[in-house]
mmCIF file as gemmi writes it, N, C-alpha and C atoms, coordinates in Angstrom:
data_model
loop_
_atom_site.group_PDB
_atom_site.id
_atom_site.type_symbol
_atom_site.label_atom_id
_atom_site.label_alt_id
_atom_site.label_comp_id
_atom_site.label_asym_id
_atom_site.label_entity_id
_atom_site.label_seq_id
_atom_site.pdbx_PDB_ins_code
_atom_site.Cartn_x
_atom_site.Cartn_y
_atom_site.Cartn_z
_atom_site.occupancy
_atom_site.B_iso_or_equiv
_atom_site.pdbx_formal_charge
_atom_site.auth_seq_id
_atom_site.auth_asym_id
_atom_site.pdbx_PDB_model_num
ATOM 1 N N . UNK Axp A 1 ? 15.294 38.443 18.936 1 0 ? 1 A 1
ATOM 2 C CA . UNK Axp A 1 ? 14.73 37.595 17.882 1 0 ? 1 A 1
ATOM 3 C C . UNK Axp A 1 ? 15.52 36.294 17.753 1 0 ? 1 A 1
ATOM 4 N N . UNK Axp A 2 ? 16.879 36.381 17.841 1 0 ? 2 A 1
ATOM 5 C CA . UNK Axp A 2 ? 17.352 35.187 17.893 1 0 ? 2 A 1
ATOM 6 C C . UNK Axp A 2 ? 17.683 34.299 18.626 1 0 ? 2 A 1
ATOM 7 N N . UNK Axp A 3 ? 17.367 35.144 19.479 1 0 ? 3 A 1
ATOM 8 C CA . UNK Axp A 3 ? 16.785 34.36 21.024 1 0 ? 3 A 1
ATOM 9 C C . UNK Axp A 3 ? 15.591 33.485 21.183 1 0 ? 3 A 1
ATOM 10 N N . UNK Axp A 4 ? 14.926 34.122 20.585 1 0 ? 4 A 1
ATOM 11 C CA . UNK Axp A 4 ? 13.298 33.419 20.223 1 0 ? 4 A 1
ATOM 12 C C . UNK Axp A 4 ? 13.553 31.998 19.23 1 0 ? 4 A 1
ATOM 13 N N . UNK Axp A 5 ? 14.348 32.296 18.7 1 0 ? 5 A 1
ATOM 14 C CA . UNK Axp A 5 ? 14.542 31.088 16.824 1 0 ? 5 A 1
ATOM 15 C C . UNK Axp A 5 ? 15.117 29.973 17.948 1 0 ? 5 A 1
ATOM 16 N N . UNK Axp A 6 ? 16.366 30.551 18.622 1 0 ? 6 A 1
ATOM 17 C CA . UNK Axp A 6 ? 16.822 29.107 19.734 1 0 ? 6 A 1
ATOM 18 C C . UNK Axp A 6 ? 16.005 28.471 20.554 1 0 ? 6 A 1
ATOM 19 N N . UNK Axp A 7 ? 15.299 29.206 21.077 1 0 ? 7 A 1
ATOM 20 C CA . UNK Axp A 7 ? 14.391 28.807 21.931 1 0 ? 7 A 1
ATOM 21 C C . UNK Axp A 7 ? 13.193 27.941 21.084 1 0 ? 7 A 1
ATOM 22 N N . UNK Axp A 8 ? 12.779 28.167 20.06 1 0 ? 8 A 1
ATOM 23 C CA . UNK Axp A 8 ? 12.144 27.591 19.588 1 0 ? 8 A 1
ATOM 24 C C . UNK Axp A 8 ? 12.975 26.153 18.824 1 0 ? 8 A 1
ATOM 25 N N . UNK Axp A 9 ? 13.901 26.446 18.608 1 0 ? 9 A 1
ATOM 26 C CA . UNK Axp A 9 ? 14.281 25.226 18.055 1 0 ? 9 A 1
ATOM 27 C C . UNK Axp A 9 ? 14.803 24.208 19.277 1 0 ? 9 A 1
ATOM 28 N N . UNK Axp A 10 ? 14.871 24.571 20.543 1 0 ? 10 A 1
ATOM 29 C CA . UNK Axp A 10 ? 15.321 23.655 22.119 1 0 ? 10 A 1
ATOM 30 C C . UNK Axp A 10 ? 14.208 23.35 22.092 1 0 ? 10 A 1
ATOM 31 N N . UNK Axp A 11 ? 13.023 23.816 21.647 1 0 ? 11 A 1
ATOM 32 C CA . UNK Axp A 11 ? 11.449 23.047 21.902 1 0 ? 11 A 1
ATOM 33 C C . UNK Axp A 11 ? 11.27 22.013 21.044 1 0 ? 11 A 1
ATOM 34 N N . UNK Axp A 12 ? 11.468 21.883 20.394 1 0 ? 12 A 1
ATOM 35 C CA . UNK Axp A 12 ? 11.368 20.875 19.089 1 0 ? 12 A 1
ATOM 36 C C . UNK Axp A 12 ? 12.713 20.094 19.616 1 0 ? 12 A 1
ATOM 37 N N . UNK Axp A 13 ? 13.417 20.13 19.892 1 0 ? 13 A 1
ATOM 38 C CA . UNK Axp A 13 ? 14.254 19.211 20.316 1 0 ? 13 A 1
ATOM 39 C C . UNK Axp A 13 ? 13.778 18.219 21.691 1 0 ? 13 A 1
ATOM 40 N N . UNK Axp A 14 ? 13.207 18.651 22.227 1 0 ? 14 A 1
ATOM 41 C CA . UNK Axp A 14 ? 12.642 18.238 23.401 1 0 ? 14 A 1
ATOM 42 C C . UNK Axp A 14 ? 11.745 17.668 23.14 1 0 ? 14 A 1
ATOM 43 N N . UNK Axp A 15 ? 10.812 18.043 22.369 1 0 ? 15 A 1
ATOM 44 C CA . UNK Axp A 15 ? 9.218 17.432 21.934 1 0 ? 15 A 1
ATOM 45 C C . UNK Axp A 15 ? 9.735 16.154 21.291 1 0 ? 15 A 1
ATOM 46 N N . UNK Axp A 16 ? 10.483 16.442 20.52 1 0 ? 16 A 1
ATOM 47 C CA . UNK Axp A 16 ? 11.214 15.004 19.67 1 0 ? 16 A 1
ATOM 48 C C . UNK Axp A 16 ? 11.837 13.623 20.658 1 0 ? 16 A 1
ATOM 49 N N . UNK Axp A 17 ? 12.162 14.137 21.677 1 0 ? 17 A 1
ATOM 50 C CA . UNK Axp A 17 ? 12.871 13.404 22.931 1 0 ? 17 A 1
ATOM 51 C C . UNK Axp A 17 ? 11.81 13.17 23.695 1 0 ? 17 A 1
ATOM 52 N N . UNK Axp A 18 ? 10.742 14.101 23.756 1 0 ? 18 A 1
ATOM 53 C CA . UNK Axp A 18 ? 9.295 13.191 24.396 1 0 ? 18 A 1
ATOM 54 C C . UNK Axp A 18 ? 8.66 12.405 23.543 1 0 ? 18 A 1
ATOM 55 N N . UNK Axp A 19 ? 8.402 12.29 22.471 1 0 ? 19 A 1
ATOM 56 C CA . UNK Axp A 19 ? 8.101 11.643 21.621 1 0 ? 19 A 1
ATOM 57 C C . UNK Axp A 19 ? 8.783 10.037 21.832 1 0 ? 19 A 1
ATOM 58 N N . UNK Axp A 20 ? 9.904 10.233 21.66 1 0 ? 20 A 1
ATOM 59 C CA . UNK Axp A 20 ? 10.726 9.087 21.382 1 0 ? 20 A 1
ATOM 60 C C . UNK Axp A 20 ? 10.799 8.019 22.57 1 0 ? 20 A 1
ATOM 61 N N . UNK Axp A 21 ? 10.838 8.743 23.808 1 0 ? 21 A 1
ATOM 62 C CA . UNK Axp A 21 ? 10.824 8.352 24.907 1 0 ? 21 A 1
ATOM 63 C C . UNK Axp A 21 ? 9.227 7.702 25.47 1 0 ? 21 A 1
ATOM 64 N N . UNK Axp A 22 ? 8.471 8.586 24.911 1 0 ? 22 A 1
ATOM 65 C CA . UNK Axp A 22 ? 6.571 7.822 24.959 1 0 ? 22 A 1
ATOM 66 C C . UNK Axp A 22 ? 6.667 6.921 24.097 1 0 ? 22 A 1
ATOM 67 N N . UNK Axp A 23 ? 7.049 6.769 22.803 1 0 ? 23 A 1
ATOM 68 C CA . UNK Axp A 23 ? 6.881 5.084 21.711 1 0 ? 23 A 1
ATOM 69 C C . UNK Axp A 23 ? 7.483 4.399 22.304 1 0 ? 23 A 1
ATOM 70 N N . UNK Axp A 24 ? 8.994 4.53 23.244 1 0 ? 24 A 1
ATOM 71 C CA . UNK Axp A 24 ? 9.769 3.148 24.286 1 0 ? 24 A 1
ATOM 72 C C . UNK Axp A 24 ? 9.049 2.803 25.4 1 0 ? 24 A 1
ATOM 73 N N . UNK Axp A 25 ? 7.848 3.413 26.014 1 0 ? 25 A 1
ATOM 74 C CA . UNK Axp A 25 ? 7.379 2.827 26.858 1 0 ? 25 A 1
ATOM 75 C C . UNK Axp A 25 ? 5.97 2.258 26.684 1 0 ? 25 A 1
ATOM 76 N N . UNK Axp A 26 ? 5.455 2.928 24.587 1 0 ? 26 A 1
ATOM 77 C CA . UNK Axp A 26 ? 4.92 2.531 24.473 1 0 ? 26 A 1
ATOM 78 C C . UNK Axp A 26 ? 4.626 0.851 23.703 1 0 ? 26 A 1
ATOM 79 N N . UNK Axp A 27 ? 5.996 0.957 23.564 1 0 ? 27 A 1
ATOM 80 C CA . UNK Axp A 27 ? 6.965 -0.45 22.671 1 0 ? 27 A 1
ATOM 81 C C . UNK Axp A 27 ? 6.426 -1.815 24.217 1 0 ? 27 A 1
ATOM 82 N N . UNK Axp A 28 ? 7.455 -1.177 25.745 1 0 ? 28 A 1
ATOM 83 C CA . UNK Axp A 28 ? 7.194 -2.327 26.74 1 0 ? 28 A 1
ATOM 84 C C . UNK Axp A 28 ? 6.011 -2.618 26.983 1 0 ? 28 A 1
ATOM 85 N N . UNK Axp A 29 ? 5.08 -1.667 27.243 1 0 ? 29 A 1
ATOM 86 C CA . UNK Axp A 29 ? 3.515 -1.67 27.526 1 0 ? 29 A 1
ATOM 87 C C . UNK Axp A 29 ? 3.275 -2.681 26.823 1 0 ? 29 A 1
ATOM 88 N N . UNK Axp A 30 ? 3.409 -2.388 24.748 1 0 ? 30 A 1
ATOM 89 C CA . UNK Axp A 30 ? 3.072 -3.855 24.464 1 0 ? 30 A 1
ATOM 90 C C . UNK Axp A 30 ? 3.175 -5.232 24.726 1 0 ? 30 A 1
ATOM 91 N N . UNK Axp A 31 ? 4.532 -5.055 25.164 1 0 ? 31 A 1
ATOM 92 C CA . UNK Axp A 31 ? 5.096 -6.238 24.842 1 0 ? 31 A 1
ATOM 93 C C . UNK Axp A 31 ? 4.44 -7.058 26.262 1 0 ? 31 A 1
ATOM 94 N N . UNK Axp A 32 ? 4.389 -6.324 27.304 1 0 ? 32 A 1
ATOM 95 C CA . UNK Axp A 32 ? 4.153 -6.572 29.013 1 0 ? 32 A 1
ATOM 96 C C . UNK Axp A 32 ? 3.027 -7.307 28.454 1 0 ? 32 A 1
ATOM 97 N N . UNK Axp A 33 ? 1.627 -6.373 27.935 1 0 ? 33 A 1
ATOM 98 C CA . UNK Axp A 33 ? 0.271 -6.719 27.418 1 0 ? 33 A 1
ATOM 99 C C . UNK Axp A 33 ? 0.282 -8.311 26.652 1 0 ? 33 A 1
ATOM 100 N N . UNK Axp A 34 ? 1.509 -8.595 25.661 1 0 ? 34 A 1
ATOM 101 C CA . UNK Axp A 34 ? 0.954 -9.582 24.966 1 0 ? 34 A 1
ATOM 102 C C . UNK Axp A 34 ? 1.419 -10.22 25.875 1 0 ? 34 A 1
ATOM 103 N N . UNK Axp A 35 ? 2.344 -10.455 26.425 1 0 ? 35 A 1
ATOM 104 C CA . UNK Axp A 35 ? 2.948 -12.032 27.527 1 0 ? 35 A 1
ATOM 105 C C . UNK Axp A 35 ? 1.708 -12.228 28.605 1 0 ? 35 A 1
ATOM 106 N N . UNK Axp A 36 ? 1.173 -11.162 28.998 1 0 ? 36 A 1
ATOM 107 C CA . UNK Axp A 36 ? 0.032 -10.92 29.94 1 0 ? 36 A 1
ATOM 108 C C . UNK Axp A 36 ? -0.959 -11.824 29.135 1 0 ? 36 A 1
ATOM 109 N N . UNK Axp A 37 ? -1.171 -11.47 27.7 1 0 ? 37 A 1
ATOM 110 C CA . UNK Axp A 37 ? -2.117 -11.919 27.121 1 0 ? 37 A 1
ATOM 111 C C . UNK Axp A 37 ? -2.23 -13.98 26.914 1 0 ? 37 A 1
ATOM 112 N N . UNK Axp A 38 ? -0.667 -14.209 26.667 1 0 ? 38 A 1
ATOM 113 C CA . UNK Axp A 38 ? -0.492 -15.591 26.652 1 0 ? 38 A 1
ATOM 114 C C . UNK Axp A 38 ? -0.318 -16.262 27.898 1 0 ? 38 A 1
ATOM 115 N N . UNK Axp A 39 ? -0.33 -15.215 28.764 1 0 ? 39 A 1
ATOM 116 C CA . UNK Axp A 39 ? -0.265 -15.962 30.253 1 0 ? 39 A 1
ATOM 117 C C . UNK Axp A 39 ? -2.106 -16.419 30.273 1 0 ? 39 A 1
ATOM 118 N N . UNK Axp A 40 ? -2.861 -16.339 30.557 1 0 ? 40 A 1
ATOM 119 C CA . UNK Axp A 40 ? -3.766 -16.223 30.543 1 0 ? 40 A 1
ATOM 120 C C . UNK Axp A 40 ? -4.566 -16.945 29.824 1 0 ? 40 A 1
ATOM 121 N N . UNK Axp A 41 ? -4.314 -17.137 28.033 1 0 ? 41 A 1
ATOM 122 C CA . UNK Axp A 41 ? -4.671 -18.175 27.53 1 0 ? 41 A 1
ATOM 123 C C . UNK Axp A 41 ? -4.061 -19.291 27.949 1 0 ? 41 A 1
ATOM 124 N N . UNK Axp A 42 ? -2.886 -19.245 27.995 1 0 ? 42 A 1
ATOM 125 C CA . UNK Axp A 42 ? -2.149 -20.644 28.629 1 0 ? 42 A 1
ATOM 126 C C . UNK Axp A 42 ? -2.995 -21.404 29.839 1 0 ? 42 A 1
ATOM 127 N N . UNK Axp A 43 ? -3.833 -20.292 30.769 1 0 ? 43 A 1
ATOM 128 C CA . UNK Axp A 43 ? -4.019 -20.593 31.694 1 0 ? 43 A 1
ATOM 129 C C . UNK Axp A 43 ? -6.036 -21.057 31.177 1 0 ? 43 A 1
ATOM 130 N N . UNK Axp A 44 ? -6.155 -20.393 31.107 1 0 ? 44 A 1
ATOM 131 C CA . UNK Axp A 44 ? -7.802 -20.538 30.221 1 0 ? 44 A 1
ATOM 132 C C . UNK Axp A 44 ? -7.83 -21.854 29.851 1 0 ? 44 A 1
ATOM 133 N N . UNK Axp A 45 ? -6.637 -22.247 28.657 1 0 ? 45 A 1
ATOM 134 C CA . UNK Axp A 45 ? -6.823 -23.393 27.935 1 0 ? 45 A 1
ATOM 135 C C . UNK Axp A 45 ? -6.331 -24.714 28.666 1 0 ? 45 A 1
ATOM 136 N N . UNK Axp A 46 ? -5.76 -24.916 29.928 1 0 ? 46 A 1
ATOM 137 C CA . UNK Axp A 46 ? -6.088 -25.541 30.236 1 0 ? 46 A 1
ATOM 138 C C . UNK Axp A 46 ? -6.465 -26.404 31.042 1 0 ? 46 A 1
């Protein structure tokens, strides 16, 4: 049983570390997207 409680709590530790680690790449993605985005108008406009 308390084998099970650790194990369950190394899962939640992990899920938390995937978590955290998917919003940082979901942080660059943005950021890639908006410069992408002003490249482009820059280029559109003129």
């Amino acid at each position: 049983m308390l084998y099970w409680l650790r194990f369950q709590k190394r899962l939640k530790q992990i899920n938390q570390a995937i978590e955290i680690f998917l919003e940082a790449i979901a942080q660059e993605i943005q950021k890639i997207l908006t410069k992408s985005r002003l490249k482009i108008w820059e280029v559109l406009s003129s």
